[in-house]
PDB file of C-alpha atoms in Angstrom:
ATOM      1  CA  LEU A   1     126.104 235.603 115.553  1.00  0.00           C
ATOM      2  CA  ALA A   2     128.545 234.986 118.846  1.00  0.00           C
ATOM      3  CA  LYS A   3     130.944 237.392 119.678  1.00  0.00           C
ATOM      4  CA  THR A   4     134.149 236.373 120.762  1.00  0.00           C
ATOM      5  CA  THR A   5     137.208 237.818 122.985  1.00  0.00           C
ATOM      6  CA  GLN A   6     140.853 236.963 124.164  1.00  0.00           C
ATOM      7  CA  PRO A   7     144.683 237.943 124.495  1.00  0.00           C
ATOM      8  CA  ILE A   8     146.317 238.970 122.232  1.00  0.00           C
ATOM      9  CA  SER A   9     149.225 236.852 123.507  1.00  0.00           C
ATOM     10  CA  MET A  10     150.132 235.518 126.617  1.00  0.00           C
ATOM     11  CA  ASP A  11     154.087 233.580 127.767  1.00  0.00           C
ATOM     12  CA  SER A  12     154.396 231.694 129.992  1.00  0.00           C
ATOM     13  CA  TYR A  13     158.300 228.852 130.437  1.00  0.00           C
ATOM     14  CA  GLU A  14     158.637 225.176 130.125  1.00  0.00           C
ATOM     15  CA  GLY A  15     156.278 223.133 132.426  1.00  0.00           C
ATOM     16  CA  GLN A  16     154.510 226.023 133.642  1.00  0.00           C
ATOM     17  CA  GLU A  17     150.620 225.119 132.854  1.00  0.00           C
ATOM     18  CA  VAL A  18     149.037 228.149 130.711  1.00  0.00           C
ATOM     19  CA  ASN A  19     145.329 228.726 130.831  1.00  0.00           C
ATOM     20  CA  ILE A  20     143.017 230.690 128.036  1.00  0.00           C
ATOM     21  CA  THR A  21     140.854 232.095 128.487  1.00  0.00           C
ATOM     22  CA  CYS A  22     137.502 232.137 125.346  1.00  0.00           C
ATOM     23  CA  SER A  23     134.639 234.669 125.955  1.00  0.00           C
ATOM     24  CA  HIS A  24     131.524 234.687 123.971  1.00  0.00           C
ATOM     25  CA  ASN A  25     128.552 236.150 125.831  1.00  0.00           C
ATOM     26  CA  ASN A  26     126.000 235.694 123.495  1.00  0.00           C
ATOM     27  CA  ILE A  27     126.168 232.219 122.782  1.00  0.00           C
ATOM     28  CA  ALA A  28     123.306 230.199 121.658  1.00  0.00           C
ATOM     29  CA  THR A  29     122.064 227.627 123.273  1.00  0.00           C
ATOM     30  CA  ASN A  30     123.208 224.944 120.810  1.00  0.00           C
ATOM     31  CA  ASP A  31     126.405 226.165 120.050  1.00  0.00           C
ATOM     32  CA  TYR A  32     129.414 224.012 121.343  1.00  0.00           C
ATOM     33  CA  ILE A  33     132.730 226.263 122.471  1.00  0.00           C
ATOM     34  CA  THR A  34     135.892 223.918 119.800  1.00  0.00           C
ATOM     35  CA  TRP A  35     139.476 224.852 120.485  1.00  0.00           C
ATOM     36  CA  TYR A  36     142.093 224.544 117.635  1.00  0.00           C
ATOM     37  CA  GLN A  37     145.797 225.956 117.960  1.00  0.00           C
ATOM     38  CA  GLN A  38     147.546 226.779 114.998  1.00  0.00           C
ATOM     39  CA  PHE A  39     151.147 226.856 113.957  1.00  0.00           C
ATOM     40  CA  PRO A  40     152.706 229.849 111.297  1.00  0.00           C
ATOM     41  CA  SER A  41     151.721 228.469 107.801  1.00  0.00           C
ATOM     42  CA  GLN A  42     149.463 225.808 109.260  1.00  0.00           C
ATOM     43  CA  GLY A  43     145.591 224.868 108.737  1.00  0.00           C
ATOM     44  CA  PRO A  44     144.708 225.798 111.942  1.00  0.00           C
ATOM     45  CA  ARG A  45     144.098 221.956 114.803  1.00  0.00           C
ATOM     46  CA  PHE A  46     141.643 220.624 116.564  1.00  0.00           C
ATOM     47  CA  ILE A  47     142.448 220.532 119.993  1.00  0.00           C
ATOM     48  CA  ILE A  48     139.458 219.916 122.347  1.00  0.00           C
ATOM     49  CA  GLN A  49     135.445 220.545 122.272  1.00  0.00           C
ATOM     50  CA  GLY A  50     132.830 221.128 125.038  1.00  0.00           C
ATOM     51  CA  TYR A  51     129.080 221.540 125.832  1.00  0.00           C
ATOM     52  CA  LYS A  52     129.281 222.473 129.445  1.00  0.00           C
ATOM     53  CA  THR A  53     132.274 221.748 132.804  1.00  0.00           C
ATOM     54  CA  LYS A  54     134.830 220.211 131.975  1.00  0.00           C
ATOM     55  CA  VAL A  55     136.154 217.973 129.300  1.00  0.00           C
ATOM     56  CA  THR A  56     139.149 216.351 129.531  1.00  0.00           C
ATOM     57  CA  ASN A  57     141.414 214.611 126.350  1.00  0.00           C
ATOM     58  CA  GLU A  58     145.419 213.584 126.461  1.00  0.00           C
ATOM     59  CA  VAL A  59     146.914 217.305 126.122  1.00  0.00           C
ATOM     60  CA  ALA A  60     144.206 220.347 126.838  1.00  0.00           C
ATOM     61  CA  SER A  61     141.216 220.358 129.117  1.00  0.00           C
ATOM     62  CA  LEU A  62     138.438 222.630 128.885  1.00  0.00           C
ATOM     63  CA  PHE A  63     136.493 224.751 131.412  1.00  0.00           C
ATOM     64  CA  ILE A  64     133.327 226.378 130.895  1.00  0.00           C
ATOM     65  CA  PRO A  65     131.101 227.501 133.666  1.00  0.00           C
ATOM     66  CA  ALA A  66     127.225 226.839 134.541  1.00  0.00           C
ATOM     67  CA  ASP A  67     126.526 230.598 131.872  1.00  0.00           C
ATOM     68  CA  ARG A  68     129.056 229.110 128.752  1.00  0.00           C
ATOM     69  CA  LYS A  69     129.781 233.010 128.253  1.00  0.00           C
ATOM     70  CA  SER A  70     133.531 232.011 129.163  1.00  0.00           C
ATOM     71  CA  SER A  71     135.658 229.046 128.099  1.00  0.00           C
ATOM     72  CA  THR A  72     139.084 228.478 129.277  1.00  0.00           C
ATOM     73  CA  LEU A  73     141.947 226.262 127.801  1.00  0.00           C
ATOM     74  CA  SER A  74     144.287 224.236 130.279  1.00  0.00           C
ATOM     75  CA  LEU A  75     147.183 223.310 128.604  1.00  0.00           C
ATOM     76  CA  PRO A  76     149.508 221.443 131.390  1.00  0.00           C
ATOM     77  CA  ARG A  77     153.389 221.169 131.611  1.00  0.00           C
ATOM     78  CA  VAL A  78     153.436 223.475 128.194  1.00  0.00           C
ATOM     79  CA  SER A  79     156.551 222.983 125.872  1.00  0.00           C
ATOM     80  CA  LEU A  80     158.642 224.755 123.464  1.00  0.00           C
ATOM     81  CA  SER A  81     156.616 223.011 120.647  1.00  0.00           C
ATOM     82  CA  ASP A  82     152.657 224.532 122.265  1.00  0.00           C
ATOM     83  CA  THR A  83     153.827 228.177 120.937  1.00  0.00           C
ATOM     84  CA  ALA A  84     151.364 228.618 118.694  1.00  0.00           C
ATOM     85  CA  VAL A  85     148.494 230.542 117.910  1.00  0.00           C
ATOM     86  CA  TYR A  86     144.834 229.218 119.591  1.00  0.00           C
ATOM     87  CA  TYR A  87     141.382 229.687 118.551  1.00  0.00           C
ATOM     88  CA  CYS A  88     137.830 229.424 120.258  1.00  0.00           C
ATOM     89  CA  LEU A  89     135.176 228.884 118.283  1.00  0.00           C
ATOM     90  CA  VAL A  90     131.814 229.172 118.860  1.00  0.00           C
ATOM     91  CA  GLY A  91     128.412 228.016 117.171  1.00  0.00           C
ATOM     92  CA  ASP A  92     126.204 225.349 115.369  1.00  0.00           C
ATOM     93  CA  LEU A  93     124.883 225.654 112.306  1.00  0.00           C
ATOM     94  CA  MET A  94     121.505 224.258 111.917  1.00  0.00           C
ATOM     95  CA  ASP A  95     118.844 223.458 109.394  1.00  0.00           C
ATOM     96  CA  THR A  96     117.016 226.483 110.702  1.00  0.00           C
ATOM     97  CA  GLY A  97     119.241 228.362 112.248  1.00  0.00           C
ATOM     98  CA  ARG A  98     121.910 229.339 109.659  1.00  0.00           C
ATOM     99  CA  ARG A  99     124.374 230.312 112.858  1.00  0.00           C
ATOM    100  CA  ALA A 100     127.703 231.677 110.990  1.00  0.00           C
ATOM    101  CA  LEU A 101     130.344 230.112 112.791  1.00  0.00           C
ATOM    102  CA  THR A 102     132.052 232.612 114.894  1.00  0.00           C
ATOM    103  CA  PHE A 103     136.048 232.857 115.190  1.00  0.00           C
ATOM    104  CA  GLY A 104     137.963 233.970 118.134  1.00  0.00           C
ATOM    105  CA  SER A 105     140.434 236.737 117.315  1.00  0.00           C
ATOM    106  CA  GLY A 106     143.788 233.940 118.434  1.00  0.00           C
ATOM    107  CA  THR A 107     145.970 233.905 121.275  1.00  0.00           C
ATOM    108  CA  ARG A 108     149.633 233.885 121.024  1.00  0.00           C
ATOM    109  CA  LEU A 109     151.730 232.338 123.017  1.00  0.00           C
ATOM    110  CA  GLN A 110     155.213 231.777 123.446  1.00  0.00           C
ATOM    111  CA  VAL A 111     157.102 230.113 125.459  1.00  0.00           C
ATOM    112  CA  GLN A 112     160.388 230.183 126.754  1.00  0.00           C
ATOM    113  CA  PRO A 113     163.161 227.728 128.140  1.00  0.00           C
TER     114      PRO A 113
ATOM    115  CA  ASN B   1     143.441 208.551 105.473  1.00  0.00           C
ATOM    116  CA  ALA B   2     144.755 211.196 103.370  1.00  0.00           C
ATOM    117  CA  GLY B   3     143.928 214.904 105.634  1.00  0.00           C
ATOM    118  CA  VAL B   4     141.792 217.828 103.740  1.00  0.00           C
ATOM    119  CA  MET B   5     143.549 218.343 100.693  1.00  0.00           C
ATOM    120  CA  GLN B   6     144.569 222.450  99.483  1.00  0.00           C
ATOM    121  CA  ASN B   7     145.330 222.823  95.818  1.00  0.00           C
ATOM    122  CA  PRO B   8     147.362 225.468  94.807  1.00  0.00           C
ATOM    123  CA  ARG B   9     149.201 226.081  97.970  1.00  0.00           C
ATOM    124  CA  HIS B  10     150.034 229.361  96.828  1.00  0.00           C
ATOM    125  CA  LEU B  11     148.478 230.887  93.935  1.00  0.00           C
ATOM    126  CA  VAL B  12     149.923 234.035  91.979  1.00  0.00           C
ATOM    127  CA  ARG B  13     147.015 236.548  90.867  1.00  0.00           C
ATOM    128  CA  ARG B  14     147.713 240.186  88.837  1.00  0.00           C
ATOM    129  CA  ARG B  15     144.658 242.619  89.555  1.00  0.00           C
ATOM    130  CA  GLY B  16     141.708 241.552  87.490  1.00  0.00           C
ATOM    131  CA  GLN B  17     142.521 237.796  86.823  1.00  0.00           C
ATOM    132  CA  GLU B  18     140.407 234.997  88.245  1.00  0.00           C
ATOM    133  CA  ALA B  19     141.263 233.080  90.927  1.00  0.00           C
ATOM    134  CA  ARG B  20     140.615 229.111  91.489  1.00  0.00           C
ATOM    135  CA  LEU B  21     141.185 227.552  95.271  1.00  0.00           C
ATOM    136  CA  ARG B  22     140.177 223.999  95.380  1.00  0.00           C
ATOM    137  CA  CYS B  23     139.572 221.490  98.489  1.00  0.00           C
ATOM    138  CA  SER B  24     139.775 217.982  98.389  1.00  0.00           C
ATOM    139  CA  PRO B  25     137.773 217.335 101.792  1.00  0.00           C
ATOM    140  CA  MET B  26     138.845 214.003 103.494  1.00  0.00           C
ATOM    141  CA  LYS B  27     136.980 210.481 102.840  1.00  0.00           C
ATOM    142  CA  GLY B  28     133.925 210.447 104.293  1.00  0.00           C
ATOM    143  CA  HIS B  29     132.810 213.380 104.500  1.00  0.00           C
ATOM    144  CA  SER B  30     131.081 215.816 102.927  1.00  0.00           C
ATOM    145  CA  HIS B  31     130.459 218.991 104.561  1.00  0.00           C
ATOM    146  CA  VAL B  32     133.358 221.725 104.219  1.00  0.00           C
ATOM    147  CA  TYR B  33     133.934 224.955 105.165  1.00  0.00           C
ATOM    148  CA  TRP B  34     135.696 227.956 103.806  1.00  0.00           C
ATOM    149  CA  TYR B  35     137.492 230.677 106.144  1.00  0.00           C
ATOM    150  CA  ARG B  36     140.520 233.211 104.687  1.00  0.00           C
ATOM    151  CA  GLN B  37     143.181 234.492 107.144  1.00  0.00           C
ATOM    152  CA  LEU B  38     143.945 237.870 106.925  1.00  0.00           C
ATOM    153  CA  PRO B  39     147.787 238.312 107.428  1.00  0.00           C
ATOM    154  CA  GLU B  40     148.561 238.418 111.320  1.00  0.00           C
ATOM    155  CA  GLU B  41     144.736 238.721 111.943  1.00  0.00           C
ATOM    156  CA  GLY B  42     142.621 235.637 112.606  1.00  0.00           C
ATOM    157  CA  LEU B  43     140.115 233.595 110.924  1.00  0.00           C
ATOM    158  CA  LYS B  44     137.148 233.996 109.144  1.00  0.00           C
ATOM    159  CA  PHE B  45     134.560 231.918 108.316  1.00  0.00           C
ATOM    160  CA  MET B  46     132.894 232.362 105.053  1.00  0.00           C
ATOM    161  CA  VAL B  47     130.548 229.963 103.705  1.00  0.00           C
ATOM    162  CA  TYR B  48     129.201 226.425 104.375  1.00  0.00           C
ATOM    163  CA  LEU B  49     128.165 223.732 101.319  1.00  0.00           C
ATOM    164  CA  GLN B  50     126.957 220.525 102.052  1.00  0.00           C
ATOM    165  CA  LYS B  51     127.277 217.976  98.318  1.00  0.00           C
ATOM    166  CA  GLU B  52     125.140 220.274  95.675  1.00  0.00           C
ATOM    167  CA  ASN B  53     124.764 222.434  98.410  1.00  0.00           C
ATOM    168  CA  ILE B  54     125.083 226.093  99.723  1.00  0.00           C
ATOM    169  CA  ILE B  55     124.302 225.538 103.456  1.00  0.00           C
ATOM    170  CA  ASP B  56     124.645 229.247 104.620  1.00  0.00           C
ATOM    171  CA  GLU B  57     127.192 231.545 102.816  1.00  0.00           C
ATOM    172  CA  SER B  58     126.985 235.161 105.205  1.00  0.00           C
ATOM    173  CA  GLY B  59     130.705 235.734 105.265  1.00  0.00           C
ATOM    174  CA  MET B  60     131.065 235.354 101.794  1.00  0.00           C
ATOM    175  CA  PRO B  61     131.305 239.141 100.243  1.00  0.00           C
ATOM    176  CA  LYS B  62     128.413 240.282  98.113  1.00  0.00           C
ATOM    177  CA  GLU B  63     130.125 240.791  95.182  1.00  0.00           C
ATOM    178  CA  ARG B  64     133.103 238.642  93.051  1.00  0.00           C
ATOM    179  CA  PHE B  65     133.274 235.501  95.514  1.00  0.00           C
ATOM    180  CA  SER B  66     131.351 232.761  94.849  1.00  0.00           C
ATOM    181  CA  ALA B  67     131.620 229.169  95.530  1.00  0.00           C
ATOM    182  CA  GLU B  68     130.854 224.829  95.218  1.00  0.00           C
ATOM    183  CA  PHE B  69     130.775 222.276  96.195  1.00  0.00           C
ATOM    184  CA  PRO B  70     129.146 219.684  93.706  1.00  0.00           C
ATOM    185  CA  LYS B  71     128.214 216.394  93.146  1.00  0.00           C
ATOM    186  CA  GLU B  72     131.731 213.992  91.866  1.00  0.00           C
ATOM    187  CA  GLY B  73     135.034 216.406  91.957  1.00  0.00           C
ATOM    188  CA  PRO B  74     135.928 219.389  94.657  1.00  0.00           C
ATOM    189  CA  SER B  75     134.646 222.724  97.003  1.00  0.00           C
ATOM    190  CA  ILE B  76     136.088 225.407  95.061  1.00  0.00           C
ATOM    191  CA  LEU B  77     136.323 229.054  95.993  1.00  0.00           C
ATOM    192  CA  ARG B  78     136.487 231.348  92.875  1.00  0.00           C
ATOM    193  CA  ILE B  79     137.503 234.897  92.956  1.00  0.00           C
ATOM    194  CA  GLN B  80     136.245 237.280  90.474  1.00  0.00           C
ATOM    195  CA  GLN B  81     137.945 239.653  88.994  1.00  0.00           C
ATOM    196  CA  VAL B  82     140.435 239.749  92.282  1.00  0.00           C
ATOM    197  CA  VAL B  83     142.241 243.062  94.276  1.00  0.00           C
ATOM    198  CA  ARG B  84     145.966 243.305  96.587  1.00  0.00           C
ATOM    199  CA  GLY B  85     142.708 243.169  98.691  1.00  0.00           C
ATOM    200  CA  ASP B  86     141.967 239.655  98.479  1.00  0.00           C
ATOM    201  CA  SER B  87     145.739 238.106  99.192  1.00  0.00           C
ATOM    202  CA  ALA B  88     145.075 236.127 101.665  1.00  0.00           C
ATOM    203  CA  ALA B  89     145.769 232.182 103.048  1.00  0.00           C
ATOM    204  CA  TYR B  90     142.467 230.429 101.940  1.00  0.00           C
ATOM    205  CA  PHE B  91     141.541 227.677 104.086  1.00  0.00           C
ATOM    206  CA  CYS B  92     138.619 224.915 104.153  1.00  0.00           C
ATOM    207  CA  ALA B  93     137.665 222.147 106.346  1.00  0.00           C
ATOM    208  CA  SER B  94     135.719 219.361 106.263  1.00  0.00           C
ATOM    209  CA  SER B  95     133.155 217.457 108.951  1.00  0.00           C
ATOM    210  CA  ARG B  96     130.985 214.555 109.007  1.00  0.00           C
ATOM    211  CA  GLY B  97     128.057 216.639 110.209  1.00  0.00           C
ATOM    212  CA  GLN B  98     127.245 220.146 110.906  1.00  0.00           C
ATOM    213  CA  GLY B  99     127.244 220.804 114.586  1.00  0.00           C
ATOM    214  CA  THR B 100     129.028 218.921 116.937  1.00  0.00           C
ATOM    215  CA  TYR B 101     131.506 217.346 114.750  1.00  0.00           C
ATOM    216  CA  GLU B 102     135.399 217.861 114.128  1.00  0.00           C
ATOM    217  CA  GLN B 103     136.101 219.726 111.735  1.00  0.00           C
ATOM    218  CA  TYR B 104     139.315 219.489 109.992  1.00  0.00           C
ATOM    219  CA  PHE B 105     141.792 221.651 108.396  1.00  0.00           C
ATOM    220  CA  GLY B 106     143.876 222.111 105.185  1.00  0.00           C
ATOM    221  CA  PRO B 107     146.588 223.499 104.743  1.00  0.00           C
ATOM    222  CA  GLY B 108     145.523 226.515 103.055  1.00  0.00           C
ATOM    223  CA  THR B 109     146.120 228.304  99.538  1.00  0.00           C
ATOM    224  CA  ARG B 110     148.363 231.068  99.724  1.00  0.00           C
ATOM    225  CA  LEU B 111     147.012 233.406  97.554  1.00  0.00           C
ATOM    226  CA  THR B 112     149.057 237.030  96.794  1.00  0.00           C
ATOM    227  CA  VAL B 113     147.737 239.904  93.793  1.00  0.00           C
ATOM    228  CA  THR B 114     150.111 241.265  92.181  1.00  0.00           C
TER     229      THR B 114
END
């Protein structure tokens, strides 16, 4: 099983760029990397997904090095409303592979004014 | 287009009772995943189902827990003879397909065992 590790918490200020890294040393060839955001008492919300190199959407960027053993979620110019827990998810369920999806332990981001 | 629906949102059961948690996936989604989140902890994968099939239940406790996704109706996670340690938030997610497809999460069911 892919094992993922993330920093437990991070602090930032409004307007700064925040980079959260997830380590996934045991990632398999077919595994994708997905990041979610979770607010208290809510279900996780999809942020971004990637397989290699760089992916960018309207809310974040995802950087994946060539060896794919880690990934970095980049949030540009955070605001107070970005205070949440961020999870990386690694895994790809195949018909024959039966890999389980593995969430990281989550990084609690606190954005200060 | 309604999102993933879960009910009930809150469920209280006494030790030894049964808990039934329901999940209706998004329209057009035929893949359902169940996760458990203990207080102040991360999400743990439990089971992955397609219509009428359990694809991967490697995260499910071997006893007292079962899941189904019938041809008609919602997916159901059933916990028999609940114990205090079952108290947690149970999240359901759905996707259009496996693998690369995004998972959309429901609001969760918070189970409290007294």
